[in-house]
């Protein structure tokens, strides 16, 4: 089986307190959530303590185990979203979005960082795959391009 590289960027908008509250509202201890989600206890602990940011593919296991939506754990106001935030809220990795949109993973990453031009063709394909309007995608792209130096995309 081909191993796919997944972005290790900081997950914008992830709230450890929300994870703790949702886990406790389901009356689950960390060990139970780890077991049900097939995520290590150490990883759950690091996320809840704020010591590590989740990767979307692994966070999706926890989302499913808790029977919640990604947006219950990741909060980014609509007008503050970057292109990668839309993907995360759908629970997709860059390779998954690329496959869905018919765009290479490297191009998805470059657009999410604001490093590549957002052509009309890419805008249409990505907006359709992300289930948003081209206008929303373009606005999020302009935000990521205008972000201050050193700010993660």
Short mmCIF file of N, CA and C in Angstrom, two decimals:
data_model
loop_
_atom_site.label_atom_id
_atom_site.label_comp_id
_atom_site.label_asym_id
_atom_site.label_seq_id
_atom_site.Cartn_x
_atom_site.Cartn_y
_atom_site.Cartn_z
N UNK A 1 0.84 -1.17 0.00
CA UNK A 1 0.00 0.00 0.00
C UNK A 1 0.89 1.25 0.00
N UNK A 2 0.54 2.21 -0.81
CA UNK A 2 1.31 3.45 -0.91
C UNK A 2 1.07 4.32 0.32
N UNK A 3 2.14 4.79 0.93
CA UNK A 3 2.05 5.67 2.09
C UNK A 3 1.94 7.11 1.61
N UNK A 4 0.95 7.81 2.11
CA UNK A 4 0.70 9.19 1.69
C UNK A 4 1.18 10.14 2.78
N UNK A 5 1.93 11.13 2.39
CA UNK A 5 2.41 12.13 3.33
C UNK A 5 1.26 13.05 3.71
N UNK A 6 1.17 13.37 4.99
CA UNK A 6 0.11 14.24 5.48
C UNK A 6 0.74 15.47 6.12
N UNK A 7 0.12 16.60 5.90
CA UNK A 7 0.62 17.85 6.45
C UNK A 7 0.74 17.77 7.96
N UNK A 8 1.81 18.31 8.51
CA UNK A 8 2.02 18.33 9.95
C UNK A 8 1.85 19.74 10.50
N UNK A 9 1.15 20.59 9.79
CA UNK A 9 0.99 21.97 10.22
C UNK A 9 0.12 22.05 11.48
N UNK A 10 0.22 23.18 12.15
CA UNK A 10 -0.61 23.43 13.32
C UNK A 10 -2.06 23.50 12.86
N UNK A 11 -2.93 22.84 13.58
CA UNK A 11 -4.35 22.84 13.24
C UNK A 11 -4.99 24.10 13.81
N UNK A 12 -5.19 25.08 12.93
CA UNK A 12 -5.78 26.35 13.36
C UNK A 12 -7.16 26.13 13.96
N UNK A 13 -7.42 26.79 15.05
CA UNK A 13 -8.74 26.76 15.65
C UNK A 13 -9.05 25.57 16.53
N UNK A 14 -8.11 24.62 16.64
CA UNK A 14 -8.35 23.47 17.51
C UNK A 14 -8.38 23.95 18.95
N UNK A 15 -9.39 23.52 19.69
CA UNK A 15 -9.57 23.95 21.07
C UNK A 15 -9.49 22.74 22.00
N UNK A 16 -8.37 22.60 22.73
CA UNK A 16 -8.24 21.47 23.65
C UNK A 16 -9.37 21.41 24.68
N UNK A 17 -9.83 22.57 25.13
CA UNK A 17 -10.91 22.61 26.14
C UNK A 17 -12.20 22.00 25.59
N UNK A 18 -12.46 22.22 24.32
CA UNK A 18 -13.66 21.62 23.71
C UNK A 18 -13.54 20.10 23.67
N UNK A 19 -12.35 19.61 23.37
CA UNK A 19 -12.14 18.17 23.34
C UNK A 19 -12.39 17.58 24.73
N UNK A 20 -11.84 18.21 25.74
CA UNK A 20 -12.03 17.73 27.12
C UNK A 20 -13.51 17.74 27.47
N UNK A 21 -14.19 18.84 27.17
CA UNK A 21 -15.61 18.96 27.51
C UNK A 21 -16.46 17.92 26.78
N UNK A 22 -16.19 17.71 25.51
CA UNK A 22 -16.96 16.71 24.75
C UNK A 22 -16.68 15.30 25.26
N UNK A 23 -15.42 15.02 25.55
CA UNK A 23 -15.08 13.69 26.08
C UNK A 23 -15.81 13.45 27.41
N UNK A 24 -15.76 14.45 28.28
CA UNK A 24 -16.41 14.30 29.59
C UNK A 24 -17.92 14.24 29.47
N UNK A 25 -18.50 15.00 28.52
CA UNK A 25 -19.95 14.96 28.34
C UNK A 25 -20.42 13.58 27.87
N UNK A 26 -19.51 12.83 27.25
CA UNK A 26 -19.82 11.46 26.81
C UNK A 26 -19.46 10.45 27.89
N UNK A 27 -19.01 10.98 29.05
CA UNK A 27 -18.60 10.15 30.19
C UNK A 27 -17.49 9.17 29.82
N UNK A 28 -16.52 9.71 29.08
CA UNK A 28 -15.37 8.91 28.67
C UNK A 28 -14.11 9.43 29.34
N UNK A 29 -13.31 8.54 29.85
CA UNK A 29 -11.98 8.91 30.30
C UNK A 29 -11.06 8.93 29.09
N UNK A 30 -9.87 9.44 29.29
CA UNK A 30 -8.90 9.45 28.19
C UNK A 30 -8.63 8.04 27.66
N UNK A 31 -8.44 7.05 28.57
CA UNK A 31 -8.17 5.70 28.06
C UNK A 31 -9.31 5.15 27.19
N UNK A 32 -10.56 5.43 27.57
CA UNK A 32 -11.69 4.94 26.78
C UNK A 32 -11.73 5.62 25.40
N UNK A 33 -11.50 6.93 25.39
CA UNK A 33 -11.50 7.64 24.11
C UNK A 33 -10.37 7.13 23.23
N UNK A 34 -9.22 6.90 23.82
CA UNK A 34 -8.08 6.36 23.05
C UNK A 34 -8.44 5.01 22.44
N UNK A 35 -9.05 4.16 23.23
CA UNK A 35 -9.42 2.83 22.74
C UNK A 35 -10.48 2.91 21.64
N UNK A 36 -11.53 3.69 21.88
CA UNK A 36 -12.62 3.79 20.91
C UNK A 36 -12.20 4.45 19.59
N UNK A 37 -11.24 5.34 19.67
CA UNK A 37 -10.81 6.07 18.47
C UNK A 37 -9.57 5.47 17.82
N UNK A 38 -8.96 4.50 18.48
CA UNK A 38 -7.70 3.91 18.01
C UNK A 38 -6.63 4.98 17.84
N UNK A 39 -6.59 5.87 18.83
CA UNK A 39 -5.56 6.91 18.92
C UNK A 39 -4.86 6.69 20.25
N UNK A 40 -3.56 6.85 20.29
CA UNK A 40 -2.85 6.54 21.53
C UNK A 40 -3.27 7.46 22.67
N UNK A 41 -3.21 6.90 23.86
CA UNK A 41 -3.51 7.67 25.07
C UNK A 41 -2.57 8.87 25.17
N UNK A 42 -1.32 8.67 24.82
CA UNK A 42 -0.34 9.75 24.87
C UNK A 42 -0.75 10.89 23.92
N UNK A 43 -1.25 10.55 22.74
CA UNK A 43 -1.69 11.58 21.78
C UNK A 43 -2.87 12.35 22.33
N UNK A 44 -3.86 11.65 22.86
CA UNK A 44 -5.04 12.32 23.45
C UNK A 44 -4.57 13.27 24.56
N UNK A 45 -3.67 12.81 25.41
CA UNK A 45 -3.16 13.64 26.49
C UNK A 45 -2.46 14.89 25.94
N UNK A 46 -1.62 14.72 24.93
CA UNK A 46 -0.91 15.87 24.34
C UNK A 46 -1.88 16.87 23.74
N UNK A 47 -2.93 16.40 23.07
CA UNK A 47 -3.91 17.32 22.48
C UNK A 47 -4.64 18.08 23.58
N UNK A 48 -5.09 17.35 24.61
CA UNK A 48 -5.86 18.00 25.67
C UNK A 48 -5.03 18.97 26.49
N UNK A 49 -3.74 18.70 26.62
CA UNK A 49 -2.88 19.60 27.39
C UNK A 49 -2.35 20.76 26.55
N UNK A 50 -2.63 20.73 25.25
CA UNK A 50 -2.15 21.77 24.36
C UNK A 50 -0.70 21.59 23.95
N UNK A 51 -0.13 20.45 24.27
CA UNK A 51 1.27 20.19 23.94
C UNK A 51 1.50 19.78 22.50
N UNK A 52 0.44 19.40 21.82
CA UNK A 52 0.54 18.97 20.43
C UNK A 52 -0.76 19.29 19.72
N UNK A 53 -0.66 19.64 18.46
CA UNK A 53 -1.83 19.92 17.64
C UNK A 53 -2.18 18.68 16.82
N UNK A 54 -3.46 18.36 16.69
CA UNK A 54 -3.83 17.16 15.94
C UNK A 54 -3.60 17.29 14.44
N UNK A 55 -3.42 16.17 13.80
CA UNK A 55 -3.46 16.07 12.35
C UNK A 55 -4.89 15.68 12.02
N UNK A 56 -5.42 16.21 10.93
CA UNK A 56 -6.84 16.01 10.63
C UNK A 56 -7.20 14.54 10.47
N UNK A 57 -6.35 13.74 9.87
CA UNK A 57 -6.70 12.33 9.67
C UNK A 57 -6.84 11.59 11.00
N UNK A 58 -6.01 11.93 11.96
CA UNK A 58 -6.09 11.28 13.27
C UNK A 58 -7.23 11.89 14.09
N UNK A 59 -7.41 13.20 14.00
CA UNK A 59 -8.51 13.85 14.71
C UNK A 59 -9.85 13.28 14.25
N UNK A 60 -9.96 12.90 12.99
CA UNK A 60 -11.22 12.35 12.48
C UNK A 60 -11.61 11.06 13.20
N UNK A 61 -10.65 10.29 13.67
CA UNK A 61 -10.97 9.09 14.44
C UNK A 61 -11.65 9.47 15.75
N UNK A 62 -11.17 10.53 16.37
CA UNK A 62 -11.75 11.01 17.62
C UNK A 62 -13.14 11.61 17.36
N UNK A 63 -13.26 12.37 16.28
CA UNK A 63 -14.55 12.95 15.90
C UNK A 63 -15.60 11.85 15.75
N UNK A 64 -15.22 10.78 15.05
CA UNK A 64 -16.16 9.67 14.86
C UNK A 64 -16.49 8.98 16.19
N UNK A 65 -15.47 8.78 17.03
CA UNK A 65 -15.70 8.11 18.32
C UNK A 65 -16.62 8.94 19.22
N UNK A 66 -16.47 10.25 19.16
CA UNK A 66 -17.31 11.13 19.98
C UNK A 66 -18.66 11.41 19.33
N UNK A 67 -18.80 11.02 18.07
CA UNK A 67 -20.03 11.26 17.30
C UNK A 67 -20.35 12.75 17.24
N UNK A 68 -19.33 13.53 16.84
CA UNK A 68 -19.48 14.97 16.68
C UNK A 68 -18.99 15.38 15.29
N UNK A 69 -19.01 16.66 15.02
CA UNK A 69 -18.48 17.21 13.77
C UNK A 69 -17.12 17.83 14.06
N UNK A 70 -16.29 17.97 13.04
CA UNK A 70 -14.99 18.62 13.20
C UNK A 70 -15.18 20.02 13.77
N UNK A 71 -16.22 20.71 13.33
CA UNK A 71 -16.46 22.08 13.80
C UNK A 71 -16.77 22.15 15.30
N UNK A 72 -17.07 21.02 15.91
CA UNK A 72 -17.26 21.00 17.36
C UNK A 72 -15.92 21.09 18.10
N UNK A 73 -14.83 20.78 17.40
CA UNK A 73 -13.50 20.82 18.01
C UNK A 73 -12.60 21.89 17.39
N UNK A 74 -12.95 22.34 16.21
CA UNK A 74 -12.15 23.34 15.49
C UNK A 74 -13.05 24.52 15.18
N UNK A 75 -12.72 25.67 15.74
CA UNK A 75 -13.56 26.85 15.58
C UNK A 75 -12.77 27.97 14.89
N UNK A 76 -13.15 28.24 13.66
CA UNK A 76 -12.56 29.37 12.92
C UNK A 76 -13.72 30.11 12.28
N UNK A 77 -13.87 31.36 12.63
CA UNK A 77 -14.96 32.16 12.07
C UNK A 77 -14.89 32.15 10.55
N UNK A 78 -16.03 32.10 9.93
CA UNK A 78 -16.13 32.01 8.47
C UNK A 78 -15.29 33.09 7.78
N UNK A 79 -15.33 34.30 8.28
CA UNK A 79 -14.61 35.41 7.66
C UNK A 79 -13.11 35.41 7.96
N UNK A 80 -12.63 34.47 8.76
CA UNK A 80 -11.21 34.36 9.08
C UNK A 80 -10.57 33.12 8.45
N UNK A 81 -11.34 32.33 7.74
CA UNK A 81 -10.84 31.05 7.23
C UNK A 81 -9.88 31.24 6.06
N UNK A 82 -8.86 30.38 6.07
CA UNK A 82 -7.93 30.23 4.96
C UNK A 82 -8.39 29.01 4.15
N UNK A 83 -7.85 28.81 2.95
CA UNK A 83 -8.27 27.64 2.16
C UNK A 83 -8.12 26.30 2.91
N UNK A 84 -7.03 26.13 3.66
CA UNK A 84 -6.82 24.88 4.39
C UNK A 84 -7.84 24.66 5.49
N UNK A 85 -8.39 25.74 6.03
CA UNK A 85 -9.40 25.60 7.08
C UNK A 85 -10.68 24.96 6.54
N UNK A 86 -11.06 25.32 5.32
CA UNK A 86 -12.25 24.72 4.70
C UNK A 86 -12.05 23.21 4.57
N UNK A 87 -10.85 22.80 4.17
CA UNK A 87 -10.55 21.38 4.02
C UNK A 87 -10.64 20.66 5.35
N UNK A 88 -10.03 21.25 6.37
CA UNK A 88 -10.03 20.64 7.70
C UNK A 88 -11.45 20.47 8.22
N UNK A 89 -12.28 21.46 8.02
CA UNK A 89 -13.66 21.37 8.51
C UNK A 89 -14.47 20.28 7.81
N UNK A 90 -14.01 19.87 6.64
CA UNK A 90 -14.64 18.72 5.97
C UNK A 90 -13.98 17.40 6.39
N UNK A 91 -12.90 17.49 7.19
CA UNK A 91 -12.22 16.29 7.65
C UNK A 91 -11.34 15.65 6.60
N UNK A 92 -10.84 16.46 5.67
CA UNK A 92 -10.02 15.94 4.57
C UNK A 92 -8.55 16.28 4.75
N UNK A 93 -7.70 15.36 4.33
CA UNK A 93 -6.28 15.63 4.23
C UNK A 93 -6.02 16.30 2.89
N UNK A 94 -4.84 16.85 2.70
CA UNK A 94 -4.50 17.44 1.40
C UNK A 94 -4.59 16.40 0.27
N UNK A 95 -4.04 15.19 0.46
CA UNK A 95 -4.18 14.20 -0.61
C UNK A 95 -5.64 13.86 -0.93
N UNK A 96 -6.47 13.79 0.09
CA UNK A 96 -7.89 13.49 -0.14
C UNK A 96 -8.56 14.62 -0.92
N UNK A 97 -8.27 15.86 -0.54
CA UNK A 97 -8.86 16.99 -1.27
C UNK A 97 -8.33 17.02 -2.70
N UNK A 98 -7.04 16.78 -2.86
CA UNK A 98 -6.48 16.76 -4.21
C UNK A 98 -7.16 15.73 -5.09
N UNK A 99 -7.36 14.53 -4.55
CA UNK A 99 -8.04 13.48 -5.31
C UNK A 99 -9.48 13.87 -5.65
N UNK A 100 -10.16 14.47 -4.69
CA UNK A 100 -11.55 14.88 -4.90
C UNK A 100 -11.66 15.99 -5.94
N UNK A 101 -10.67 16.88 -5.97
CA UNK A 101 -10.70 18.02 -6.88
C UNK A 101 -9.97 17.75 -8.20
N UNK A 102 -9.22 16.66 -8.26
CA UNK A 102 -8.44 16.39 -9.46
C UNK A 102 -7.24 17.31 -9.59
N UNK A 103 -6.63 17.64 -8.44
CA UNK A 103 -5.47 18.53 -8.37
C UNK A 103 -4.39 17.81 -7.57
N UNK A 104 -3.14 18.02 -7.91
CA UNK A 104 -2.07 17.35 -7.17
C UNK A 104 -2.03 17.83 -5.72
N UNK A 105 -1.56 16.95 -4.85
CA UNK A 105 -1.42 17.29 -3.44
C UNK A 105 -0.49 18.49 -3.26
N UNK A 106 0.59 18.52 -4.02
CA UNK A 106 1.53 19.64 -3.88
C UNK A 106 0.88 20.96 -4.29
N UNK A 107 0.02 20.95 -5.29
CA UNK A 107 -0.68 22.18 -5.69
C UNK A 107 -1.70 22.58 -4.63
N UNK A 108 -2.39 21.61 -4.04
CA UNK A 108 -3.33 21.92 -2.96
C UNK A 108 -2.56 22.63 -1.84
N UNK A 109 -1.42 22.07 -1.45
CA UNK A 109 -0.61 22.68 -0.39
C UNK A 109 -0.14 24.07 -0.74
N UNK A 110 0.30 24.25 -1.97
CA UNK A 110 0.78 25.57 -2.40
C UNK A 110 -0.34 26.60 -2.40
N UNK A 111 -1.52 26.21 -2.82
CA UNK A 111 -2.67 27.13 -2.79
C UNK A 111 -3.07 27.42 -1.35
N UNK A 112 -3.07 26.41 -0.50
CA UNK A 112 -3.43 26.62 0.91
C UNK A 112 -2.46 27.57 1.61
N UNK A 113 -1.21 27.56 1.22
CA UNK A 113 -0.22 28.47 1.81
C UNK A 113 -0.20 29.83 1.12
N UNK A 114 -0.89 29.94 -0.01
CA UNK A 114 -0.87 31.17 -0.78
C UNK A 114 0.38 31.31 -1.63
N UNK A 115 1.08 30.22 -1.87
CA UNK A 115 2.33 30.23 -2.62
C UNK A 115 2.13 30.09 -4.12
N UNK A 116 0.97 29.63 -4.55
CA UNK A 116 0.69 29.44 -5.98
C UNK A 116 -0.46 30.34 -6.39
N UNK A 117 -0.55 30.58 -7.68
CA UNK A 117 -1.66 31.37 -8.20
C UNK A 117 -2.94 30.55 -8.15
N UNK A 118 -4.02 31.17 -7.76
CA UNK A 118 -5.32 30.50 -7.76
C UNK A 118 -5.99 30.79 -9.10
N UNK A 119 -5.76 29.90 -10.06
CA UNK A 119 -6.33 30.10 -11.39
C UNK A 119 -7.84 29.85 -11.35
N UNK A 120 -8.53 30.29 -12.37
CA UNK A 120 -9.98 30.06 -12.45
C UNK A 120 -10.29 28.56 -12.42
N UNK A 121 -9.46 27.76 -13.11
CA UNK A 121 -9.66 26.32 -13.15
C UNK A 121 -9.52 25.71 -11.76
N UNK A 122 -8.43 26.05 -11.05
CA UNK A 122 -8.22 25.53 -9.70
C UNK A 122 -9.30 26.04 -8.74
N UNK A 123 -9.69 27.29 -8.88
CA UNK A 123 -10.72 27.85 -7.99
C UNK A 123 -12.03 27.08 -8.14
N UNK A 124 -12.42 26.80 -9.37
CA UNK A 124 -13.68 26.06 -9.59
C UNK A 124 -13.59 24.66 -9.01
N UNK A 125 -12.50 23.96 -9.33
CA UNK A 125 -12.35 22.58 -8.85
C UNK A 125 -12.31 22.52 -7.32
N UNK A 126 -11.55 23.41 -6.69
CA UNK A 126 -11.44 23.39 -5.23
C UNK A 126 -12.74 23.82 -4.56
N UNK A 127 -13.37 24.86 -5.07
CA UNK A 127 -14.64 25.31 -4.49
C UNK A 127 -15.68 24.20 -4.55
N UNK A 128 -15.77 23.52 -5.69
CA UNK A 128 -16.71 22.41 -5.80
C UNK A 128 -16.38 21.30 -4.80
N UNK A 129 -15.10 20.95 -4.71
CA UNK A 129 -14.69 19.88 -3.79
C UNK A 129 -14.90 20.27 -2.33
N UNK A 130 -14.74 21.56 -2.03
CA UNK A 130 -14.90 22.04 -0.65
C UNK A 130 -16.35 22.41 -0.33
N UNK A 131 -17.20 22.36 -1.34
CA UNK A 131 -18.63 22.65 -1.17
C UNK A 131 -18.86 24.09 -0.70
N UNK A 132 -18.07 25.01 -1.28
CA UNK A 132 -18.23 26.43 -1.00
C UNK A 132 -18.25 27.18 -2.33
N UNK A 133 -18.59 28.45 -2.29
CA UNK A 133 -18.60 29.24 -3.53
C UNK A 133 -17.18 29.61 -3.91
N UNK A 134 -16.98 29.90 -5.18
CA UNK A 134 -15.67 30.36 -5.63
C UNK A 134 -15.32 31.67 -4.94
N UNK A 135 -16.32 32.51 -4.68
CA UNK A 135 -16.07 33.79 -3.99
C UNK A 135 -15.52 33.55 -2.60
N UNK A 136 -16.09 32.59 -1.86
CA UNK A 136 -15.56 32.28 -0.52
C UNK A 136 -14.15 31.74 -0.59
N UNK A 137 -13.89 30.88 -1.57
CA UNK A 137 -12.55 30.33 -1.72
C UNK A 137 -11.56 31.44 -2.05
N UNK A 138 -11.92 32.33 -2.97
CA UNK A 138 -11.02 33.42 -3.36
C UNK A 138 -10.77 34.37 -2.18
N UNK A 139 -11.80 34.64 -1.39
CA UNK A 139 -11.63 35.52 -0.22
C UNK A 139 -10.68 34.87 0.79
N UNK A 140 -10.82 33.56 1.01
CA UNK A 140 -9.93 32.87 1.95
C UNK A 140 -8.51 32.82 1.40
N UNK A 141 -8.38 32.70 0.10
CA UNK A 141 -7.06 32.70 -0.55
C UNK A 141 -6.39 34.07 -0.37
N UNK A 142 -7.14 35.13 -0.54
CA UNK A 142 -6.58 36.48 -0.35
C UNK A 142 -6.15 36.70 1.10
N UNK A 143 -6.93 36.15 2.04
CA UNK A 143 -6.55 36.26 3.46
C UNK A 143 -5.23 35.55 3.73
N UNK A 144 -5.07 34.34 3.19
CA UNK A 144 -3.84 33.60 3.45
C UNK A 144 -2.65 34.29 2.79
N UNK A 145 -2.86 34.89 1.65
CA UNK A 145 -1.76 35.60 0.98
C UNK A 145 -1.37 36.87 1.73
N UNK A 146 -2.35 37.49 2.40
CA UNK A 146 -2.10 38.75 3.10
C UNK A 146 -1.71 38.57 4.56
N UNK A 147 -1.61 37.31 5.02
CA UNK A 147 -1.30 37.08 6.44
C UNK A 147 0.10 37.60 6.75
N UNK A 148 0.32 38.04 7.99
CA UNK A 148 1.63 38.53 8.38
C UNK A 148 2.71 37.46 8.24
N UNK A 149 3.94 37.85 7.94
CA UNK A 149 5.03 36.88 7.86
C UNK A 149 5.14 36.07 9.16
N UNK A 150 5.40 34.78 9.00
CA UNK A 150 5.55 33.90 10.15
C UNK A 150 4.25 33.33 10.68
N UNK A 151 3.11 33.77 10.13
CA UNK A 151 1.81 33.27 10.57
C UNK A 151 1.52 31.98 9.81
N UNK A 152 1.20 30.88 10.53
CA UNK A 152 0.92 29.63 9.83
C UNK A 152 -0.33 29.73 8.97
N UNK A 153 -0.30 29.00 7.86
CA UNK A 153 -1.46 28.97 6.96
C UNK A 153 -2.37 27.85 7.36
#
